[in-house]
């Protein structure tokens, strides 16, 4: 099953993570022998325990994204095997029964998931780099070296700090003491997300107060104020500073690849997310930008992050939210619990007032729903967001509900089996077999924990809820329903009226 987090990321940022730096000749000349280690439950911990740095992909054989990644991962492994020191890439079939314990240990909820394991597996980080061979090589070469690089010259600083990425530099009078050790700990903790450097001379740095002697944490960024200093070296405090300072006041979502890393950070933020979508070529785009930035500045640090997206680049967002282009310009706010609030066809001067109304609790949630079917007489009933309460929660019936995605191969395989199960209960008024397209309809995520497709839940007539995780066969599913359904008048002989 693909994770919901993975689906979210896919809709917004698939194919936008850049790749570079490893030379084409390195990749093209890679040998054909297999360099990716195959691990399983029998050798995983022994192998990981022998390495200070190893990268492990958790995959499933049926996963399309895994199949696409496989040749790139192998090419990268062949190049990295010649690195000094070599960087080891490995893989685990997390779909295999004997490896389910490993998948659980590493909280694998979708495929492919790549983990960076350091210090014999004691330190675990998510891989957040590119998915092509060149990008993987470049990213892991940096990850396998020191977390922070010393800046000894203007050339060192120029190589590290540019106008397209976030870089964190520690300025110190000497490379010792608690603050320096805390900075190194910060760099190690956040090295997957940012580049770090340290120096004894602030004059070498391209921006900021050149007379600073430190200890100072200086963050360089390609937006807003360009450079920010911070002097609290508590690891938690400095991590919070870096995370907050690295999100633009307004994140731009367009086709410029330099913006994509910040788009990813925006969607990974725990804040509520305000998203303004409009046509960037429209005449009044400057007025929208100005008014929207004013609102973003007003709410900075108050738990809302702001993004402005070009309609042309935002088709994944429109699909996810169920939006239409004739609603543009429109603003959507999504909270951390999944609630969504929508204002379509707004003007620049309406932005501030609407966000204020949202903050005061005066905006009703928006619900994405397909149309309620006018005819719903097939054995497997169709549920949409707008009839979910009537057909599932308040139906007074025993309901087996499939959450599916139209593109999901396992859902397509289950469909005829579900039809057979539904036909078996067609004359039983107390049992409903139903399905909902979870990509086209909002679902009560606080009740139904859908992490992938297909997911099956059974809700008894009295409201008892259980997830079906048994074999997807007709007989097993019927047996489960009979065991968990509420007893009714139709069952007083101990048999169903079929």
Short mmCIF file of C-alpha atoms in Angstrom, two decimals:
data_model
loop_
_atom_site.label_atom_id
_atom_site.label_comp_id
_atom_site.label_asym_id
_atom_site.label_seq_id
_atom_site.Cartn_x
_atom_site.Cartn_y
_atom_site.Cartn_z
CA UNK A 1 0.00 0.00 0.00
CA UNK A 2 1.19 3.52 -0.71
CA UNK A 3 1.24 5.76 2.35
CA UNK A 4 -1.04 8.78 2.55
CA UNK A 5 2.00 10.89 3.34
CA UNK A 6 3.60 9.56 0.18
CA UNK A 7 0.47 10.34 -1.82
CA UNK A 8 0.48 13.91 -0.51
CA UNK A 9 4.13 14.36 -1.44
CA UNK A 10 3.53 12.79 -4.83
CA UNK A 11 0.69 15.14 -5.71
CA UNK A 12 2.70 18.22 -4.96
CA UNK A 13 6.38 17.53 -5.50
CA UNK A 14 6.86 14.47 -7.70
CA UNK A 15 9.51 15.10 -10.35
CA UNK A 16 10.50 18.49 -8.92
CA UNK A 17 13.45 17.49 -6.73
CA UNK A 18 16.52 18.50 -8.68
CA UNK A 19 19.56 16.38 -9.39
CA UNK A 20 23.14 17.35 -10.13
CA UNK A 21 26.82 17.17 -9.38
CA UNK A 22 27.77 13.51 -10.00
CA UNK A 23 29.22 13.52 -13.48
CA UNK A 24 27.40 11.85 -16.34
CA UNK A 25 30.49 9.80 -17.13
CA UNK A 26 30.52 8.42 -13.58
CA UNK A 27 26.98 7.15 -14.04
CA UNK A 28 27.35 5.94 -17.62
CA UNK A 29 30.55 4.04 -16.89
CA UNK A 30 29.08 2.26 -13.85
CA UNK A 31 29.69 -1.52 -13.98
CA UNK A 32 26.78 -3.85 -14.63
CA UNK A 33 27.34 -6.10 -11.57
CA UNK A 34 24.95 -5.72 -8.66
CA UNK A 35 26.19 -3.38 -5.94
CA UNK A 36 23.04 -2.93 -3.85
CA UNK A 37 23.14 -5.33 -0.88
CA UNK A 38 20.02 -7.44 -0.37
CA UNK A 39 19.14 -7.62 3.33
CA UNK A 40 16.42 -9.44 5.23
CA UNK A 41 15.54 -10.21 8.83
CA UNK A 42 18.34 -12.80 9.07
CA UNK A 43 21.25 -10.49 8.25
CA UNK A 44 19.93 -6.94 8.63
CA UNK A 45 21.13 -6.00 12.11
CA UNK A 46 24.48 -7.78 11.76
CA UNK A 47 25.19 -5.97 8.50
CA UNK A 48 24.03 -2.55 9.68
CA UNK A 49 25.96 -2.95 12.92
CA UNK A 50 29.23 -3.21 10.99
CA UNK A 51 28.84 0.14 9.22
CA UNK A 52 29.13 3.71 10.41
CA UNK A 53 27.07 4.80 7.40
CA UNK A 54 24.69 2.68 5.34
CA UNK A 55 21.61 3.54 3.28
CA UNK A 56 18.66 1.13 3.19
CA UNK A 57 15.67 1.17 0.83
CA UNK A 58 12.50 -0.53 2.05
CA UNK A 59 10.51 -1.56 -1.04
CA UNK A 60 7.69 -3.77 -2.29
CA UNK A 61 7.98 -5.76 -5.54
CA UNK A 62 4.59 -4.54 -6.78
CA UNK A 63 5.34 -0.83 -6.15
CA UNK A 64 5.63 1.18 -9.37
CA UNK A 65 7.73 3.91 -7.76
CA UNK A 66 10.10 1.24 -6.42
CA UNK A 67 10.51 -0.23 -9.90
CA UNK A 68 11.32 3.22 -11.27
CA UNK A 69 13.84 3.85 -8.50
CA UNK A 70 15.58 0.45 -8.75
CA UNK A 71 17.92 1.10 -11.75
CA UNK A 72 18.82 4.58 -10.44
CA UNK A 73 19.56 3.18 -6.99
CA UNK A 74 21.75 0.46 -8.51
CA UNK A 75 23.67 2.96 -10.66
CA UNK A 76 24.25 5.15 -7.61
CA UNK A 77 25.45 2.14 -5.59
CA UNK A 78 27.99 1.26 -8.25
CA UNK A 79 29.44 4.80 -8.25
CA UNK A 80 29.41 5.13 -4.46
CA UNK A 81 31.21 1.80 -4.05
CA UNK A 82 34.33 3.61 -5.32
CA UNK A 83 33.92 6.55 -2.98
CA UNK A 84 36.56 7.10 -0.29
CA UNK A 85 35.32 5.67 1.99
CA UNK A 86 32.77 3.54 0.08
CA UNK A 87 29.10 4.29 0.66
CA UNK A 88 27.00 1.15 1.00
CA UNK A 89 23.46 1.02 -0.42
CA UNK A 90 21.13 -1.83 0.58
CA UNK A 91 17.52 -2.87 0.11
CA UNK A 92 14.88 -4.84 2.03
CA UNK A 93 11.71 -6.38 0.58
CA UNK A 94 9.40 -5.05 3.29
CA UNK A 95 6.42 -6.78 1.71
CA UNK A 96 7.91 -10.23 2.46
CA UNK A 97 6.36 -11.81 5.53
CA UNK A 98 9.67 -12.50 7.28
CA UNK A 99 10.63 -8.80 6.99
CA UNK A 100 7.39 -7.36 8.38
CA UNK A 101 9.08 -6.95 11.76
CA UNK A 102 11.77 -4.75 10.19
CA UNK A 103 9.11 -2.70 8.44
CA UNK A 104 7.39 -2.16 11.77
CA UNK A 105 10.66 -1.36 13.56
CA UNK A 106 11.43 1.40 11.07
CA UNK A 107 7.82 2.64 10.83
CA UNK A 108 7.53 1.88 7.12
CA UNK A 109 4.06 2.91 5.95
CA UNK A 110 4.71 3.42 2.24
CA UNK A 111 7.09 2.46 -0.55
CA UNK A 112 9.79 3.19 -1.37
CA UNK A 113 11.09 4.48 1.98
CA UNK A 114 14.83 5.12 2.28
CA UNK A 115 16.63 5.40 5.62
CA UNK A 116 20.15 6.61 6.38
CA UNK A 117 21.61 4.58 9.27
CA UNK A 118 24.66 5.86 11.12
CA UNK A 119 26.82 4.52 13.94
CA UNK A 120 25.88 0.89 13.43
CA UNK A 121 22.20 1.73 13.17
CA UNK A 122 22.01 3.76 16.38
CA UNK A 123 21.15 6.97 14.52
CA UNK A 124 18.36 6.87 11.93
CA UNK A 125 17.42 9.61 9.47
CA UNK A 126 14.96 9.76 6.60
CA UNK A 127 16.55 10.12 3.18
CA UNK A 128 15.29 13.41 1.73
CA UNK A 129 17.35 13.62 -1.42
CA UNK A 130 16.72 13.09 -5.14
CA UNK A 131 15.57 9.81 -6.67
CA UNK A 132 17.83 9.75 -9.74
CA UNK A 133 21.32 8.23 -9.81
CA UNK A 134 23.26 11.47 -10.13
CA UNK A 135 21.25 13.17 -7.41
CA UNK A 136 21.55 10.20 -5.05
CA UNK A 137 25.32 10.14 -5.50
CA UNK A 138 25.72 13.87 -4.89
CA UNK A 139 23.43 13.85 -1.86
CA UNK A 140 25.02 10.84 -0.18
CA UNK A 141 28.58 12.03 -0.77
CA UNK A 142 27.71 15.06 1.33
CA UNK A 143 25.83 13.00 3.88
CA UNK A 144 28.71 10.58 4.40
CA UNK A 145 31.25 13.32 5.09
CA UNK A 146 31.45 15.68 8.06
CA UNK A 147 28.14 17.29 8.99
CA UNK A 148 29.76 20.74 8.98
CA UNK A 149 32.66 21.89 6.81
CA UNK A 150 35.29 24.34 7.98
CA UNK A 151 35.44 27.61 6.03
CA UNK A 152 39.06 28.75 5.82
CA UNK A 153 38.89 31.10 2.84
CA UNK A 154 36.58 33.27 0.76
CA UNK A 155 36.69 30.48 -1.86
CA UNK A 156 35.46 27.97 0.75
CA UNK A 157 32.62 30.30 1.68
CA UNK A 158 31.68 30.94 -1.96
CA UNK A 159 31.60 27.19 -2.66
CA UNK A 160 29.26 26.60 0.28
CA UNK A 161 27.00 29.67 0.30
CA UNK A 162 25.11 30.57 -2.85
CA UNK A 163 21.89 32.40 -3.66
CA UNK A 164 19.75 29.30 -4.23
CA UNK A 165 19.84 27.33 -0.98
CA UNK A 166 19.79 27.59 2.80
CA UNK A 167 23.16 27.30 4.53
CA UNK A 168 23.84 27.45 8.28
CA UNK A 169 27.26 28.69 9.41
CA UNK A 170 28.63 28.80 12.95
CA UNK A 171 31.05 31.67 13.70
CA UNK A 172 33.35 30.86 16.64
CA UNK A 173 36.40 32.40 18.34
CA UNK A 174 37.70 28.83 18.66
CA UNK A 175 36.53 25.37 17.70
CA UNK A 176 35.96 24.10 21.23
CA UNK A 177 33.57 24.43 24.13
CA UNK A 178 29.93 23.60 24.76
CA UNK A 179 28.52 25.94 22.10
CA UNK A 180 30.73 24.49 19.38
CA UNK A 181 29.79 20.95 20.43
CA UNK A 182 26.10 21.92 20.37
CA UNK A 183 26.52 23.36 16.88
CA UNK A 184 28.07 20.11 15.67
CA UNK A 185 25.14 18.22 17.23
CA UNK A 186 22.71 20.53 15.44
CA UNK A 187 24.50 19.98 12.13
CA UNK A 188 24.42 16.20 12.60
CA UNK A 189 20.71 16.30 13.43
CA UNK A 190 19.67 18.48 10.48
CA UNK A 191 22.26 17.51 7.87
CA UNK A 192 19.64 15.81 5.67
CA UNK A 193 17.85 19.15 5.24
CA UNK A 194 20.56 21.82 5.27
CA UNK A 195 24.22 22.40 4.57
CA UNK A 196 26.43 23.47 7.48
CA UNK A 197 29.77 25.21 7.81
CA UNK A 198 31.88 26.70 10.61
CA UNK A 199 34.52 29.40 10.62
CA UNK A 200 36.80 31.45 12.85
CA UNK A 201 36.46 34.55 10.65
CA UNK A 202 33.12 36.19 9.75
CA UNK A 203 34.96 38.38 7.20
CA UNK A 204 35.15 35.36 4.92
CA UNK A 205 31.37 35.13 4.66
CA UNK A 206 29.50 36.82 1.80
CA UNK A 207 26.80 38.50 3.89
CA UNK A 208 26.13 39.59 7.46
CA UNK A 209 28.09 41.54 10.05
CA UNK A 210 31.75 40.94 9.21
CA UNK A 211 33.03 42.01 12.63
CA UNK A 212 31.14 39.23 14.46
CA UNK A 213 33.47 37.00 16.46
CA UNK A 214 30.79 34.67 17.77
CA UNK A 215 29.70 32.36 18.95
CA UNK A 216 26.95 33.08 16.42
CA UNK A 217 24.73 30.93 14.21
CA UNK A 218 24.33 32.66 10.86
CA UNK A 219 21.65 31.41 8.46
CA UNK A 220 21.90 32.34 4.78
CA UNK A 221 18.79 32.05 2.61
CA UNK A 222 17.75 33.10 -0.91
CA UNK A 223 14.60 34.98 0.18
CA UNK A 224 13.28 37.62 2.57
CA UNK A 225 16.11 39.16 4.68
CA UNK A 226 18.82 36.87 3.13
CA UNK A 227 20.82 36.50 6.38
CA UNK A 228 19.75 36.03 10.03
CA UNK A 229 21.91 35.67 13.15
CA UNK A 230 21.04 33.68 16.27
CA UNK A 231 22.99 33.28 19.47
CA UNK A 232 21.15 30.63 21.50
CA UNK A 233 23.15 27.40 21.14
CA UNK A 234 20.71 25.16 22.97
CA UNK A 235 20.19 22.40 20.40
CA UNK A 236 16.38 22.47 20.57
CA UNK A 237 16.25 26.28 20.43
CA UNK A 238 18.67 26.50 17.52
CA UNK A 239 16.82 23.75 15.65
CA UNK A 240 13.56 25.68 16.05
CA UNK A 241 15.30 28.84 14.81
CA UNK A 242 16.66 27.09 11.71
CA UNK A 243 13.34 25.43 10.88
CA UNK A 244 11.31 28.64 11.28
CA UNK A 245 13.81 30.91 9.52
CA UNK A 246 14.08 28.56 6.55
CA UNK A 247 10.43 28.91 5.54
CA UNK A 248 9.77 32.01 3.40
CA UNK A 249 7.14 34.49 4.56
CA UNK A 250 5.39 33.46 1.33
CA UNK A 251 6.54 30.28 -0.44
CA UNK A 252 6.26 30.46 -4.22
CA UNK A 253 4.97 27.37 -6.00
CA UNK A 254 5.76 27.58 -9.71
CA UNK A 255 7.88 25.67 -12.21
CA UNK A 256 11.16 27.19 -11.05
CA UNK A 257 13.17 24.22 -9.67
CA UNK A 258 15.00 26.54 -7.26
CA UNK A 259 11.73 26.95 -5.34
CA UNK A 260 10.89 23.27 -5.05
CA UNK A 261 12.90 22.55 -1.89
CA UNK A 262 11.00 25.31 -0.12
CA UNK A 263 7.67 23.97 -1.39
CA UNK A 264 8.53 20.60 0.13
CA UNK A 265 9.42 22.26 3.45
CA UNK A 266 6.14 24.15 3.36
CA UNK A 267 4.09 20.98 3.04
CA UNK A 268 6.16 19.19 5.69
CA UNK A 269 5.54 21.98 8.20
CA UNK A 270 3.20 21.19 11.12
CA UNK A 271 1.57 24.62 10.73
CA UNK A 272 -1.81 25.29 9.18
CA UNK A 273 -1.23 25.90 5.49
CA UNK A 274 -2.71 28.87 3.65
CA UNK A 275 -2.50 28.46 -0.13
CA UNK A 276 -3.44 31.16 -2.61
CA UNK A 277 -3.79 29.91 -6.17
CA UNK A 278 -3.93 32.29 -9.12
CA UNK A 279 -2.67 32.80 -12.63
CA UNK A 280 0.80 34.33 -12.32
CA UNK A 281 0.42 35.94 -15.75
CA UNK A 282 -2.77 37.80 -14.79
CA UNK A 283 -2.80 41.60 -14.72
CA UNK A 284 -3.45 41.95 -10.98
CA UNK A 285 -0.89 39.39 -9.78
CA UNK A 286 1.27 42.12 -8.21
CA UNK A 287 -1.67 43.37 -6.15
CA UNK A 288 -2.30 39.82 -4.92
CA UNK A 289 1.38 39.34 -4.07
CA UNK A 290 1.50 42.58 -2.08
CA UNK A 291 -1.72 42.00 -0.12
CA UNK A 292 -0.95 38.35 0.52
CA UNK A 293 2.53 39.13 1.81
CA UNK A 294 1.08 41.74 4.16
CA UNK A 295 -1.24 39.09 5.63
CA UNK A 296 1.59 36.54 5.86
CA UNK A 297 3.74 39.06 7.75
CA UNK A 298 0.84 39.75 10.10
CA UNK A 299 0.48 36.05 10.99
CA UNK A 300 4.17 35.17 11.06
CA UNK A 301 4.93 32.97 14.06
CA UNK A 302 1.24 32.35 14.74
CA UNK A 303 0.97 28.82 13.39
CA UNK A 304 0.08 29.54 9.75
CA UNK A 305 2.43 29.14 6.78
CA UNK A 306 1.64 30.88 3.49
CA UNK A 307 2.12 29.72 -0.10
CA UNK A 308 1.21 31.31 -3.41
CA UNK A 309 0.83 28.89 -6.30
CA UNK A 310 0.66 29.40 -10.03
CA UNK A 311 -2.34 27.55 -11.48
CA UNK A 312 -0.17 26.05 -14.22
CA UNK A 313 2.14 24.41 -11.66
CA UNK A 314 -0.57 23.49 -9.15
CA UNK A 315 -2.56 20.80 -10.92
CA UNK A 316 -1.67 18.23 -8.26
CA UNK A 317 -3.06 20.54 -5.60
CA UNK A 318 -6.25 21.07 -7.59
CA UNK A 319 -6.67 17.31 -7.94
CA UNK A 320 -6.01 16.74 -4.24
CA UNK A 321 -8.48 19.38 -3.07
CA UNK A 322 -11.07 18.80 -5.78
CA UNK A 323 -10.78 22.38 -7.04
CA UNK A 324 -11.71 23.85 -10.42
CA UNK A 325 -9.86 26.50 -12.37
CA UNK A 326 -12.98 28.65 -12.65
CA UNK A 327 -12.69 29.16 -8.86
CA UNK A 328 -9.37 31.00 -9.32
CA UNK A 329 -8.22 33.23 -7.68
CA UNK A 330 -8.91 31.15 -4.59
CA UNK A 331 -7.43 30.57 -1.16
CA UNK A 332 -7.42 27.28 0.76
CA UNK A 333 -6.39 26.79 4.38
CA UNK A 334 -5.72 23.25 5.58
CA UNK A 335 -5.21 22.61 9.29
CA UNK A 336 -3.03 19.90 10.82
CA UNK A 337 -6.11 17.74 11.49
CA UNK A 338 -7.05 17.75 7.81
CA UNK A 339 -9.88 20.29 7.90
CA UNK A 340 -10.01 22.52 4.84
CA UNK A 341 -11.42 26.02 4.40
CA UNK A 342 -11.99 27.57 0.98
CA UNK A 343 -12.70 31.00 -0.48
CA UNK A 344 -13.05 31.00 -4.30
CA UNK A 345 -13.02 33.96 -6.70
CA UNK A 346 -11.65 36.44 -4.19
CA UNK A 347 -10.00 39.77 -4.88
CA UNK A 348 -6.77 41.11 -3.36
CA UNK A 349 -8.61 43.27 -0.83
CA UNK A 350 -10.63 40.27 0.47
CA UNK A 351 -7.64 38.21 1.59
CA UNK A 352 -7.02 39.89 4.96
CA UNK A 353 -10.70 39.89 5.96
CA UNK A 354 -11.23 36.23 5.03
CA UNK A 355 -8.14 35.00 6.90
CA UNK A 356 -9.33 37.03 9.92
CA UNK A 357 -12.75 35.36 9.70
CA UNK A 358 -11.05 31.96 9.53
CA UNK A 359 -8.93 32.78 12.61
CA UNK A 360 -12.05 33.82 14.52
CA UNK A 361 -13.80 30.53 13.66
CA UNK A 362 -16.38 32.11 11.37
CA UNK A 363 -15.60 30.07 8.24
CA UNK A 364 -17.23 26.68 7.75
CA UNK A 365 -15.01 23.75 6.68
CA UNK A 366 -14.95 22.82 3.02
CA UNK A 367 -15.63 19.21 2.13
CA UNK A 368 -14.44 17.61 -1.10
CA UNK A 369 -17.08 15.25 -2.46
CA UNK A 370 -18.12 13.57 -5.64
CA UNK A 371 -21.77 13.96 -6.54
CA UNK A 372 -24.18 11.72 -4.64
CA UNK A 373 -25.16 9.02 -7.16
CA UNK A 374 -28.76 9.30 -8.36
CA UNK A 375 -28.84 5.53 -8.89
CA UNK A 376 -27.02 3.31 -6.40
CA UNK A 377 -28.39 -0.16 -7.05
CA UNK A 378 -25.23 -2.18 -7.72
CA UNK A 379 -24.32 -4.87 -5.13
CA UNK A 380 -21.40 -2.71 -3.92
CA UNK A 381 -22.86 0.65 -2.94
CA UNK A 382 -21.13 3.94 -3.75
CA UNK A 383 -20.30 6.20 -0.84
CA UNK A 384 -19.15 9.81 -1.28
CA UNK A 385 -18.33 12.46 1.29
CA UNK A 386 -21.78 14.05 1.06
CA UNK A 387 -23.63 10.80 1.86
CA UNK A 388 -21.01 9.28 4.19
CA UNK A 389 -22.95 10.03 7.38
CA UNK A 390 -26.22 8.64 5.99
CA UNK A 391 -24.77 5.49 4.44
CA UNK A 392 -22.11 4.58 7.02
CA UNK A 393 -22.36 6.38 10.36
CA UNK A 394 -26.12 6.78 10.74
CA UNK A 395 -27.33 3.90 8.58
CA UNK A 396 -28.11 1.53 11.46
CA UNK A 397 -26.64 -1.24 9.33
CA UNK A 398 -23.53 -3.42 9.36
CA UNK A 399 -21.28 -1.79 6.78
CA UNK A 400 -18.09 -3.12 5.20
CA UNK A 401 -16.48 -0.11 3.52
CA UNK A 402 -13.52 -0.15 1.12
CA UNK A 403 -11.37 2.98 0.82
CA UNK A 404 -9.81 2.76 -2.63
CA UNK A 405 -7.95 4.73 -5.29
CA UNK A 406 -8.85 4.41 -9.00
CA UNK A 407 -5.19 3.87 -9.96
CA UNK A 408 -4.52 1.22 -7.29
CA UNK A 409 -3.77 -2.21 -8.78
CA UNK A 410 -4.66 -4.06 -5.56
CA UNK A 411 -8.02 -2.26 -5.49
CA UNK A 412 -8.74 -3.41 -9.05
CA UNK A 413 -7.87 -6.99 -8.06
CA UNK A 414 -10.19 -6.79 -5.05
CA UNK A 415 -13.14 -5.35 -7.01
CA UNK A 416 -14.64 -8.63 -8.35
CA UNK A 417 -14.16 -10.31 -4.95
CA UNK A 418 -15.98 -7.46 -3.25
CA UNK A 419 -18.77 -7.81 -5.82
CA UNK A 420 -19.12 -11.49 -4.87
CA UNK A 421 -19.24 -10.67 -1.17
CA UNK A 422 -21.88 -8.01 -1.80
CA UNK A 423 -23.96 -10.41 -3.90
CA UNK A 424 -23.90 -12.91 -1.03
CA UNK A 425 -25.55 -10.34 1.23
CA UNK A 426 -27.84 -8.81 -1.39
CA UNK A 427 -30.97 -10.13 0.29
CA UNK A 428 -29.80 -9.24 3.81
CA UNK A 429 -31.24 -5.83 4.67
CA UNK A 430 -28.87 -5.41 7.62
CA UNK A 431 -25.56 -5.68 5.72
CA UNK A 432 -24.13 -3.15 3.28
CA UNK A 433 -20.97 -3.62 1.22
CA UNK A 434 -19.73 -0.26 -0.02
CA UNK A 435 -16.72 1.59 -1.40
CA UNK A 436 -15.49 5.18 -1.48
CA UNK A 437 -12.89 6.77 -3.74
CA UNK A 438 -10.63 8.21 -1.03
CA UNK A 439 -8.77 10.35 -3.56
CA UNK A 440 -11.93 12.18 -4.66
CA UNK A 441 -13.73 12.47 -1.32
CA UNK A 442 -12.78 13.76 2.11
CA UNK A 443 -13.10 11.11 4.80
CA UNK A 444 -13.36 11.41 8.60
CA UNK A 445 -9.63 10.89 9.20
CA UNK A 446 -10.10 11.14 12.97
CA UNK A 447 -12.15 7.92 12.83
CA UNK A 448 -10.84 6.04 9.80
CA UNK A 449 -7.06 5.71 9.70
CA UNK A 450 -6.44 5.21 5.98
CA UNK A 451 -2.70 4.92 5.31
CA UNK A 452 -2.93 3.19 1.96
CA UNK A 453 -5.17 1.49 -0.57
CA UNK A 454 -7.19 -0.57 -0.35
CA UNK A 455 -8.17 -0.17 3.31
CA UNK A 456 -11.25 -2.00 4.59
CA UNK A 457 -13.24 -1.04 7.68
CA UNK A 458 -16.26 -2.75 9.17
CA UNK A 459 -18.76 -0.74 11.22
CA UNK A 460 -21.44 -2.74 12.99
CA UNK A 461 -25.03 -1.53 13.27
CA UNK A 462 -24.36 -0.44 16.86
CA UNK A 463 -21.23 1.49 15.92
CA UNK A 464 -18.40 -0.93 16.73
CA UNK A 465 -15.53 -0.20 14.36
CA UNK A 466 -12.81 -2.61 13.27
CA UNK A 467 -10.32 -2.72 10.41
CA UNK A 468 -10.33 -5.79 8.20
CA UNK A 469 -6.81 -7.08 7.66
CA UNK A 470 -7.55 -10.70 6.81
CA UNK A 471 -7.15 -12.50 3.50
CA UNK A 472 -8.96 -10.82 0.63
CA UNK A 473 -11.02 -13.83 -0.35
CA UNK A 474 -14.78 -14.10 -0.57
CA UNK A 475 -15.08 -16.76 2.15
CA UNK A 476 -12.77 -15.00 4.63
CA UNK A 477 -14.51 -11.68 4.23
CA UNK A 478 -17.96 -13.21 4.61
CA UNK A 479 -16.81 -15.06 7.73
CA UNK A 480 -15.45 -11.82 9.19
CA UNK A 481 -18.72 -9.98 8.56
CA UNK A 482 -20.80 -12.77 10.11
CA UNK A 483 -18.56 -12.84 13.17
CA UNK A 484 -18.58 -9.08 13.74
CA UNK A 485 -22.08 -8.05 12.66
CA UNK A 486 -24.72 -7.22 15.23
CA UNK A 487 -27.33 -9.90 15.76
CA UNK A 488 -30.67 -9.00 14.21
CA UNK A 489 -34.05 -10.47 13.56
CA UNK A 490 -32.65 -11.93 10.37
CA UNK A 491 -30.33 -14.11 12.44
CA UNK A 492 -32.58 -15.54 15.14
CA UNK A 493 -32.29 -19.02 13.62
CA UNK A 494 -28.52 -18.75 13.60
CA UNK A 495 -28.51 -18.46 9.81
CA UNK A 496 -28.64 -15.56 7.36
CA UNK A 497 -31.65 -15.13 5.14
CA UNK A 498 -29.88 -15.31 1.83
#
